[in-house]
Short mmCIF file of C-alpha atoms and ligand atoms in Angstrom, two decimals:
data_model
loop_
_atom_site.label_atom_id
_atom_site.label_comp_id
_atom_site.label_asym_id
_atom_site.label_seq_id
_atom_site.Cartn_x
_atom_site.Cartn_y
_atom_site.Cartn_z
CA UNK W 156 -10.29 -7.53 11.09
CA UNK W 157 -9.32 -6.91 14.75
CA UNK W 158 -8.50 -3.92 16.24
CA UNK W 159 -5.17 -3.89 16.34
CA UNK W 160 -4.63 -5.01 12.71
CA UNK W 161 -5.97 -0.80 11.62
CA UNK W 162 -3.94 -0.07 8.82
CA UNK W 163 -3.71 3.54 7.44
CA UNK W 164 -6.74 2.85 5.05
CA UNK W 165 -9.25 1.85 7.92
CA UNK W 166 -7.58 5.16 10.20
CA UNK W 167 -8.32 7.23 6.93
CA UNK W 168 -11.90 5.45 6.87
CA UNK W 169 -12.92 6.09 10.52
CA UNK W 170 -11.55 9.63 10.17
CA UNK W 171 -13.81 10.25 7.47
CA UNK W 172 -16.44 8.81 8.69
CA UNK W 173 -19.73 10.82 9.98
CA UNK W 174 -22.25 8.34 10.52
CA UNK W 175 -23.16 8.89 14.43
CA UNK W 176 -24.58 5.77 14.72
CA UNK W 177 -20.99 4.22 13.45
CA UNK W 178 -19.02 6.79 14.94
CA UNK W 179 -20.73 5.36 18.46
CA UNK W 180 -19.54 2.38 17.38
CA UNK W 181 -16.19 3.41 17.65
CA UNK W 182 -16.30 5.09 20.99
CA UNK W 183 -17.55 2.27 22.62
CA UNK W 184 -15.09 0.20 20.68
CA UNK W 185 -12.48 2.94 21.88
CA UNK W 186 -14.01 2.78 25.54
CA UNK W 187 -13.90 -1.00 25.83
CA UNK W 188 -10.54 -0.82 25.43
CA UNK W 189 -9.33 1.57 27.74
CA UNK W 190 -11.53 -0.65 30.26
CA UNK W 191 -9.30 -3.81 29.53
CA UNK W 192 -6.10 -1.90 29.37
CA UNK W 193 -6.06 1.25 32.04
CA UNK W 194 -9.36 0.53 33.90
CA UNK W 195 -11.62 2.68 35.21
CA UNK W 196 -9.71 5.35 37.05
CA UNK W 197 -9.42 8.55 35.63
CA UNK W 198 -6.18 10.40 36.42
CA UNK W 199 -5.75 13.99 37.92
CA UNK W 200 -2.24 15.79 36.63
CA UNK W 201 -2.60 19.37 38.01
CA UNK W 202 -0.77 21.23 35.82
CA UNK W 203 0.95 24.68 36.42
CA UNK W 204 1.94 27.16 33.76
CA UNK W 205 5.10 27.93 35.26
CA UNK W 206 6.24 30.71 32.58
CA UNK W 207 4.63 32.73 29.45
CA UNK W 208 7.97 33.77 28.07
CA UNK W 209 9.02 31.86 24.85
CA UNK W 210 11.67 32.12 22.19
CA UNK W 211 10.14 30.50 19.77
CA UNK W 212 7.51 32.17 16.68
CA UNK W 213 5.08 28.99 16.16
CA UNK W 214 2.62 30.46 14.24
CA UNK W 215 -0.49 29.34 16.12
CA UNK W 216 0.40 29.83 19.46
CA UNK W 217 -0.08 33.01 21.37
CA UNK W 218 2.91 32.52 23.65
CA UNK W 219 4.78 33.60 20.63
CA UNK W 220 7.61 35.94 20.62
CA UNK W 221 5.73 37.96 18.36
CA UNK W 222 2.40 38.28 19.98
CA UNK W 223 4.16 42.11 22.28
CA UNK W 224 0.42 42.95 23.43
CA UNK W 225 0.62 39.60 26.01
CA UNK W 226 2.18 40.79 29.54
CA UNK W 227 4.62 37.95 30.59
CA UNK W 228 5.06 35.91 33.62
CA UNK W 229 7.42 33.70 35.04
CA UNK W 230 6.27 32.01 38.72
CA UNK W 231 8.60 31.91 41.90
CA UNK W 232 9.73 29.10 43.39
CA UNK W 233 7.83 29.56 45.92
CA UNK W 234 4.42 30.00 44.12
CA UNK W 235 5.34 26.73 42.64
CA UNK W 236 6.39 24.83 45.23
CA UNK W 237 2.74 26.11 47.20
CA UNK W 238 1.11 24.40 44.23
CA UNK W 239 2.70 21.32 44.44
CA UNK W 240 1.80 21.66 48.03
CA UNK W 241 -1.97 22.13 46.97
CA UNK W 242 -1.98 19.19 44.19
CA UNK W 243 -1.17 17.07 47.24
CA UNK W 244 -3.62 18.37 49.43
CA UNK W 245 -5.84 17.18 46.23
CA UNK W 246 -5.22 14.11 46.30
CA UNK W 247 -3.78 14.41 42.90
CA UNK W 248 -0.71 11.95 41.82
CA UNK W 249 0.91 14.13 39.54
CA UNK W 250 2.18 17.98 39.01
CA UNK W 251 2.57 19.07 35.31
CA UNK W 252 5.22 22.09 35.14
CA UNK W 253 4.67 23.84 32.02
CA UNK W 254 5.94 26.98 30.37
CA UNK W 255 6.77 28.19 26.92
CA UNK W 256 10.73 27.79 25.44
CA UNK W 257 12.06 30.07 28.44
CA UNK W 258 16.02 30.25 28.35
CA UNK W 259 15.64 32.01 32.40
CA UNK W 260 14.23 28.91 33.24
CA UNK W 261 17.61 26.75 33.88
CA UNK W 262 18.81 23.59 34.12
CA UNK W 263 19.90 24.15 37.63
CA UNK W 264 16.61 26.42 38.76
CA UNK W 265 14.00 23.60 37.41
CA UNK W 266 16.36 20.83 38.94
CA UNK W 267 16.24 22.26 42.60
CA UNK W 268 12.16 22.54 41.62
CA UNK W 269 12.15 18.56 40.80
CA UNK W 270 14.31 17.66 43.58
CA UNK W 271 12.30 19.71 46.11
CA UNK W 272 8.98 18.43 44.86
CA UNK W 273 9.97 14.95 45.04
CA UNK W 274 11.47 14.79 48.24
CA UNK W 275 8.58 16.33 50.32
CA UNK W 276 5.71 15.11 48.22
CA UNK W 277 4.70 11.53 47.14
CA UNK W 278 3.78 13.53 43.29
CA UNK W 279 5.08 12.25 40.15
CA UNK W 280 6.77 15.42 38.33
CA UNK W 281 6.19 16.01 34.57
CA UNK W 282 7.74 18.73 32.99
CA UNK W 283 6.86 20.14 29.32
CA UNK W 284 9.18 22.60 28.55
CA UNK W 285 9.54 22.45 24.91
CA UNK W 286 12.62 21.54 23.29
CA UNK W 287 15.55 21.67 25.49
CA UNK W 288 19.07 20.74 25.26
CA UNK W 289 20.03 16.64 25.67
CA UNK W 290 22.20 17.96 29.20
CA UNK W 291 19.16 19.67 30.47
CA UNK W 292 16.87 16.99 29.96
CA UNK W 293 19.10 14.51 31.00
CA UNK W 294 19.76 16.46 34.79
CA UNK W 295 16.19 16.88 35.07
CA UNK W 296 15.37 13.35 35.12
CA UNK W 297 18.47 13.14 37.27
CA UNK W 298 16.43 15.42 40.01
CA UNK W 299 13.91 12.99 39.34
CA UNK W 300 11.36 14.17 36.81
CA UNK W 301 9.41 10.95 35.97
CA UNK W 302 8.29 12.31 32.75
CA UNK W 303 8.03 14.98 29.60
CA UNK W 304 6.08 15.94 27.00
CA UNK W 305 6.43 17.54 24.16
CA UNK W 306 4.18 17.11 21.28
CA UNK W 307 5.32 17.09 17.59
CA UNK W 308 2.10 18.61 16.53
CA UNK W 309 1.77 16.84 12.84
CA UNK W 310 3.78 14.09 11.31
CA UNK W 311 3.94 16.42 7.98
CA UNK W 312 7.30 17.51 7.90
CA UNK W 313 6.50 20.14 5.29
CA UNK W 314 3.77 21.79 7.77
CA UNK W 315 6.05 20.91 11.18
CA UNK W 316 8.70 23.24 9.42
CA UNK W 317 6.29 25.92 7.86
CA UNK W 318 4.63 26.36 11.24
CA UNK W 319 7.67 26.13 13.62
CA UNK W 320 9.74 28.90 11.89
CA UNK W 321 12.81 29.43 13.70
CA UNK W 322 14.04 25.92 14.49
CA UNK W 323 17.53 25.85 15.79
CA UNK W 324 19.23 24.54 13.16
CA UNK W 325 20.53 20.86 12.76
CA UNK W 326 18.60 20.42 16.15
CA UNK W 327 16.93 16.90 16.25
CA UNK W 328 13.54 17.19 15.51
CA UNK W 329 10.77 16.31 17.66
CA UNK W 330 10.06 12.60 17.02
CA UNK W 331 13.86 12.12 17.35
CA UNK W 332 13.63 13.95 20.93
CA UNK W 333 10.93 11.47 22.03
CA UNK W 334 13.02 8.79 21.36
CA UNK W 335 15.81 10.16 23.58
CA UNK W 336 13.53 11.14 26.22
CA UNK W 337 12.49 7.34 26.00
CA UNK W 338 16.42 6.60 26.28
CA UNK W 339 17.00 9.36 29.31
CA UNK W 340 14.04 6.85 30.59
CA UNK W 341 11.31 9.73 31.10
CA UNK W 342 7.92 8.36 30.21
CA UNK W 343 7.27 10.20 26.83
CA UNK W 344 4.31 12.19 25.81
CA UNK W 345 3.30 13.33 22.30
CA UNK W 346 0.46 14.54 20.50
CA UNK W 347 -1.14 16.75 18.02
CA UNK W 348 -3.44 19.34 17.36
CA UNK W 349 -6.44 18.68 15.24
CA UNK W 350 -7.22 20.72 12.50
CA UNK W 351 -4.26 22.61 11.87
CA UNK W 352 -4.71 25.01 8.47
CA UNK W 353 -2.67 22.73 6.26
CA UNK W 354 -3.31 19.28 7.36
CA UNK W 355 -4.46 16.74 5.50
CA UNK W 356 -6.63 13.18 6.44
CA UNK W 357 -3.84 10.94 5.45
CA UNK W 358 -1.30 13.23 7.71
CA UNK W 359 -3.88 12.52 10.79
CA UNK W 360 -3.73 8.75 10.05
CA UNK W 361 0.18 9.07 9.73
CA UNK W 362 0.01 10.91 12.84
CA UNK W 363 -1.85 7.96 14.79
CA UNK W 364 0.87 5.60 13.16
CA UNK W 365 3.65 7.28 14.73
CA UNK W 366 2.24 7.23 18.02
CA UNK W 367 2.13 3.43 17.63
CA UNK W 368 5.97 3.61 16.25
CA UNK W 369 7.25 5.77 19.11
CA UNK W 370 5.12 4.01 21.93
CA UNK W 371 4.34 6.71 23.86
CA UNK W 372 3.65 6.92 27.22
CA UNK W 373 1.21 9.71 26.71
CA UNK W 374 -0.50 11.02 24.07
CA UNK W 375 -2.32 14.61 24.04
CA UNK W 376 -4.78 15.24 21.53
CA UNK W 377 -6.75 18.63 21.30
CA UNK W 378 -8.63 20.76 19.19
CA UNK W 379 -6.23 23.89 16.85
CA UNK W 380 -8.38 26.82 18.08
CA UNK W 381 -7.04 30.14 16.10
CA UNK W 382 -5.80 32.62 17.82
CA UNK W 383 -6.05 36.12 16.62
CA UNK W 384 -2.77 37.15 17.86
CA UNK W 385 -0.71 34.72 15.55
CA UNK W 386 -0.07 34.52 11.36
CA UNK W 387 -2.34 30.92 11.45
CA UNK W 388 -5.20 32.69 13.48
CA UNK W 389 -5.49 35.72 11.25
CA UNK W 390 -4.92 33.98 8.29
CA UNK W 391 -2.39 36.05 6.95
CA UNK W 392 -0.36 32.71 6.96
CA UNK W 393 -2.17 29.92 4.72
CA UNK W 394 -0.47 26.33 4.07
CA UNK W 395 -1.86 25.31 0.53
CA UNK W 396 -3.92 22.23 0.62
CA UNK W 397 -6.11 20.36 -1.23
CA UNK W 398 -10.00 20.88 -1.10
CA UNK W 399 -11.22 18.42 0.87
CA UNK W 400 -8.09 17.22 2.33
CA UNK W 401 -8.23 19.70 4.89
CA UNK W 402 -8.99 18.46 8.31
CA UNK W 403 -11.36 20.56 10.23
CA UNK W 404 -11.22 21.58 13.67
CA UNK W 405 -14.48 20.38 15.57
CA UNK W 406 -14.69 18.29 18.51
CA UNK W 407 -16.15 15.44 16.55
CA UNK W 408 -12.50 15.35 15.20
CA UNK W 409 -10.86 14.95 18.03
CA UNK W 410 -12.98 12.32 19.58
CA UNK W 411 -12.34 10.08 16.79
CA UNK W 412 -8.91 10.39 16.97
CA UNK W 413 -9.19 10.17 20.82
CA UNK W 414 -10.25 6.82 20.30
CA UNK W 415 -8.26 5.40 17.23
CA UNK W 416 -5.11 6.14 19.64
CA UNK W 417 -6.96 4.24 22.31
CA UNK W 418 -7.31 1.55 20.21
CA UNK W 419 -4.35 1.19 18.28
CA UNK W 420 -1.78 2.48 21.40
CA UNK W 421 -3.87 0.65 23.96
CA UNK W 422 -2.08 1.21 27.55
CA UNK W 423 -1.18 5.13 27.02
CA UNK W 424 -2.16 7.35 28.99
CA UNK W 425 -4.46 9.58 26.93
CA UNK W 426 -5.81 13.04 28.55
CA UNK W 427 -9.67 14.53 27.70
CA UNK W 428 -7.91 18.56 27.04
CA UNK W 429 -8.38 21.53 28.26
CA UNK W 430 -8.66 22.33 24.50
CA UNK W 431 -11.37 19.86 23.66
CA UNK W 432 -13.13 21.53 27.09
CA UNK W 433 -12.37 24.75 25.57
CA UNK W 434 -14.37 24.08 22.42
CA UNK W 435 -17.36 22.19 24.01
CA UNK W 436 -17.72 23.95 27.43
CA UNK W 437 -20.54 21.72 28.47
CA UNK W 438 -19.80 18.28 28.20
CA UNK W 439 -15.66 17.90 26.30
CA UNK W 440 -14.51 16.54 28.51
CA UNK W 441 -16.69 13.92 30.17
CA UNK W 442 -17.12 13.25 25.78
CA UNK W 443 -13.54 12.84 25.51
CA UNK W 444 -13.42 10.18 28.33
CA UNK W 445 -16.10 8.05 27.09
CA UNK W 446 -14.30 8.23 23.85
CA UNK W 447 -10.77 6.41 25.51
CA UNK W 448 -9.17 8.81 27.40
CA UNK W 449 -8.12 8.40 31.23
CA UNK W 450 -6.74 11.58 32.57
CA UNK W 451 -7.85 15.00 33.20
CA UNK W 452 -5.55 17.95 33.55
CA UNK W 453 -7.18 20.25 35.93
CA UNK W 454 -5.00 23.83 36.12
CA UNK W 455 -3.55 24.86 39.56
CA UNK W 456 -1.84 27.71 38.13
CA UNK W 457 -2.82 31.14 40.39
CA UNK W 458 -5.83 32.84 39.02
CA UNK W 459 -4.37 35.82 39.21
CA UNK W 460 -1.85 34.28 36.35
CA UNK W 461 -4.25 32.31 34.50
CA UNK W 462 -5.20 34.62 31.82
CA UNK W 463 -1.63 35.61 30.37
CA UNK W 464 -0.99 32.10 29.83
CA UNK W 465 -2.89 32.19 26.64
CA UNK W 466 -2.14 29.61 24.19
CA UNK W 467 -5.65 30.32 22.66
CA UNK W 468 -8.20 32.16 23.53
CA UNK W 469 -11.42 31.62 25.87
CA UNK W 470 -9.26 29.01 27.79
CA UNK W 471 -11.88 26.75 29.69
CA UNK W 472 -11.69 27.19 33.41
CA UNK W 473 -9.80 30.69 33.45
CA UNK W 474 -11.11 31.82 36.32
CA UNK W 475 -12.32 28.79 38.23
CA UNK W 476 -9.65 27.85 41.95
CA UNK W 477 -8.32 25.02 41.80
CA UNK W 478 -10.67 23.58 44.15
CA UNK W 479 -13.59 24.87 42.15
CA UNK W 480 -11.84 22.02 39.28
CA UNK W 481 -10.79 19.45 41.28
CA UNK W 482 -14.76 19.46 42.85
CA UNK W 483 -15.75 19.65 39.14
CA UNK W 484 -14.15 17.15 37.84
CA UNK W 485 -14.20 14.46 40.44
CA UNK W 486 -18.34 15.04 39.85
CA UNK W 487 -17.87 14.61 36.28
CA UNK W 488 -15.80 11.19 37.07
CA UNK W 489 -18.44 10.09 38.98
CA UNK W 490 -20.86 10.48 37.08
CA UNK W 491 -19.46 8.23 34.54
CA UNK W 492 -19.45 5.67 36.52
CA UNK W 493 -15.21 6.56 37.32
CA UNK W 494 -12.85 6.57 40.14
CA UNK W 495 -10.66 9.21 40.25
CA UNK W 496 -6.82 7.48 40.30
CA UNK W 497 -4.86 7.98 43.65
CA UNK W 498 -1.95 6.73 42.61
CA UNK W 499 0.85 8.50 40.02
CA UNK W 500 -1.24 6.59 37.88
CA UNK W 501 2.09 5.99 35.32
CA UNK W 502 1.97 3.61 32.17
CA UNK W 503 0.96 0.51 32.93
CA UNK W 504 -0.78 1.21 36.91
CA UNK W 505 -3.89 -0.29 36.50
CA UNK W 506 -5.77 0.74 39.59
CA UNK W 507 -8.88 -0.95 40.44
CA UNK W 508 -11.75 0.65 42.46
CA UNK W 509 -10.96 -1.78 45.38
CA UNK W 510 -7.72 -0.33 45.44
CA UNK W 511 -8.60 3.47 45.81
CA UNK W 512 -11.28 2.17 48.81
CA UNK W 513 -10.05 2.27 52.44
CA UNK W 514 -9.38 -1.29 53.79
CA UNK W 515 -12.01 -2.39 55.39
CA UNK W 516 -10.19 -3.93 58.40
CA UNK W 517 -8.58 -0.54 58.85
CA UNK W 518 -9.72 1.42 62.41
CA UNK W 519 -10.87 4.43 60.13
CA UNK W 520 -13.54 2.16 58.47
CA UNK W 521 -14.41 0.51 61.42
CA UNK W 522 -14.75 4.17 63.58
CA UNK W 523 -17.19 4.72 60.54
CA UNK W 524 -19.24 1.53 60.73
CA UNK W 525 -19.58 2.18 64.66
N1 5AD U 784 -4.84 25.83 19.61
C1 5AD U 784 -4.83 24.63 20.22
N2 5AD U 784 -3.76 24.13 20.87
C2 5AD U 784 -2.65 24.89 20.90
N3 5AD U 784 -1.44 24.65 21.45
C3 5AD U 784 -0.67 25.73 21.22
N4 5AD U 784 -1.36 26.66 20.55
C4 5AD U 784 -2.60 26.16 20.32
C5 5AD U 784 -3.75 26.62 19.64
N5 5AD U 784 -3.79 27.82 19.04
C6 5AD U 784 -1.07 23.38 22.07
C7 5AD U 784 0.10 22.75 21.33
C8 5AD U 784 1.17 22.68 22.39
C9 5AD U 784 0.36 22.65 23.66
C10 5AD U 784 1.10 23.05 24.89
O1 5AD U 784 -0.69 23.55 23.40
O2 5AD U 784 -0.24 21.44 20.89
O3 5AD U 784 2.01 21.54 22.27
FE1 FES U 785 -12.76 23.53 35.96
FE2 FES U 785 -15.12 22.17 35.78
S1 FES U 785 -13.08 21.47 35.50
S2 FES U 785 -14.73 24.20 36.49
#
């Protein structure tokens, strides 16, 4: 069987599997892969939490309406244009703008954002946003946003809707919002959480599936982590399952489905999380890039911000600078053997190590040799 052939029954195999000598097997299956396909440069999106309000009740997120005890936030332009600043400084390709489903954030106010950013920087501008309206998203990648993402979480309907309670209604669901962001011509990003209360094995192969069926740029895979401030964390809400179909929530998880969406979706760009960090301070994320991912997202929010962003709790890098991250992380590249990309580092850029390295007729390299 090749690789590519994986039907549901060998995704439902290798997620069951425990084996560590097998499961290796797939990682370096996973890792070859991303070798042939993306190479060996490892992507830096610095992402900033622009805003902690949100409209929305998910029930496992602690940005949630609900959740009164969290102070909110919402950044100025200015703070965010002086990160954007400091990605560049960086050497990063990419700024992530993030926020919860904030109605003050509007289409005009993130537009003059995108169009600022990408006329005095060289950054590619992602913005995840949640679900906005088709006019929004489509004058945002007018201004120039390259990309979005949005994951749809699980592929179960049943759970989607239990866990997303006040949908607006007869607004298109997620997967139908990837495709349009596809059609607007953002690159898309989706993704899921692993271990959701409620989900099942065959819903996690399903969920690999339809990354395959909506060919997605990017695809975010991390760790549920309960969070004590929401229905799913306290357990006062419980989706019936199965025993034994439940998923669980560990990091071995998420590495295997790190790398079955390597190898089935083999050009995306797929990011080690800040989740997966979150759960496995020590070595997450350097795990989840051997496993097939190619992009980091170190945060550049301001410290002083970091903590009321708290989509679960004991967030990995809370309280690090930026610069404490970006040295982190370009040791942990290194150390794999990795380049850090300098490029925007979209779908499809495959840079090469000789790429990233000065020229070596330039004067710079030959002040150096002298
Ligand atoms: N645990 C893990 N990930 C979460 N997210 C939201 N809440 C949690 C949680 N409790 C993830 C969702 C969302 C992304 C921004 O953060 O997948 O899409
Ligand atoms: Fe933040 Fe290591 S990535 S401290």
């Amino acid at each position: 069987m090749t690789v590519t052939a994986m039907m549901k029954p060998d995704l439902l195999k290798w997620l069951a599997e425990r084996d560590p000598s097998r499961l290796q097997e797939l990682y370096e299956r996973a890792d070859g892969v991303r070798r042939e396909h993306v190479g060996d440069a490892v992507h830096l999106r610095g992402l900033i939490e622009i805003s902690s309000h949100c409209v929305r009740q998910c029930m496992y997120c602690g940005l949630r309406q609900g959740n009164r005890a969290l102070p909110r936030y919402r950044m100025t332009r200015d703070e965010i244009l002086d990160c954007a600043r400091h990605a560049e400084r960086l050497g990063y390709g990419t700024v992530v703008m993030q926020a919860g489903e904030d109605n003050a954030l509007t289409a005009k106010w993130i537009g003059d954002i995108v169009r600022w950013i990408k006329r005095e920087t060289s950054l590619a501008v992602t913005l995840s946003l949640g679900e906005r309206s088709q006019s929004d998203l489509k004058s945002w990648r007018a201004a120039g946003a390259d990309r979005y993402l949005l994951r749809f979480e699980t592929s179960d309907q049943d759970l989607f809707r239990t866990i997303h309670p006040n949908r607006v209604p007869d607004g298109p669901d997620r997967l139908t919002l990837l495709r349009q962001l596809k059609g607007l011509g953002y690159e898309a990003g989706g993704g899921v959480m692993v271990g959701i209360p409620g989900q099942s094995f065959d819903s996690l192969a399903q969920d690999i599936l339809t990354f395959r069926e909506l060919d997605l740029d990017m695809i975010g895979i991390g760790p549920y982590i309960a969070h004590a401030a929401t229905p799913l964390g306290t357990g006062a809400l419980r989706p019936a399952i199965s025993a034994g179909e439940q998923v669980p929530s560990n990091e071995e998880m998420v590495y295997k489905m790190i790398a079955l969406a390597r190898i089935i979706c083999q050009d995306a760009n797929i990011p080690s999380t800040t989740a997966l960090a979150t759960i496995n301070k020590v070595d997450g994320r350097k795990r989840g890039l051997r496993a097939g991912a190619n992009v980091v997202m170190p945060n550049l929010t301001p410290v002083k911000y970091r903590r009321l962003y708290e989509i679960y709790p004991e967030k990995a890098c809370i309280d690090e600078s930026a610069n404490d991250c970006n040295q982190c992380l370009r040791g942990q590249i290194l150390s794999l053997g990795r380049f850090a990309g300098e490029g925007q580092g979209g779908r499809g850029a495959k840079e090469t190590l000789a790429s990233v390295l000065p020229d070596p007729s330039s004067r710079f390299v030959q002040l150096q040799a002298s």
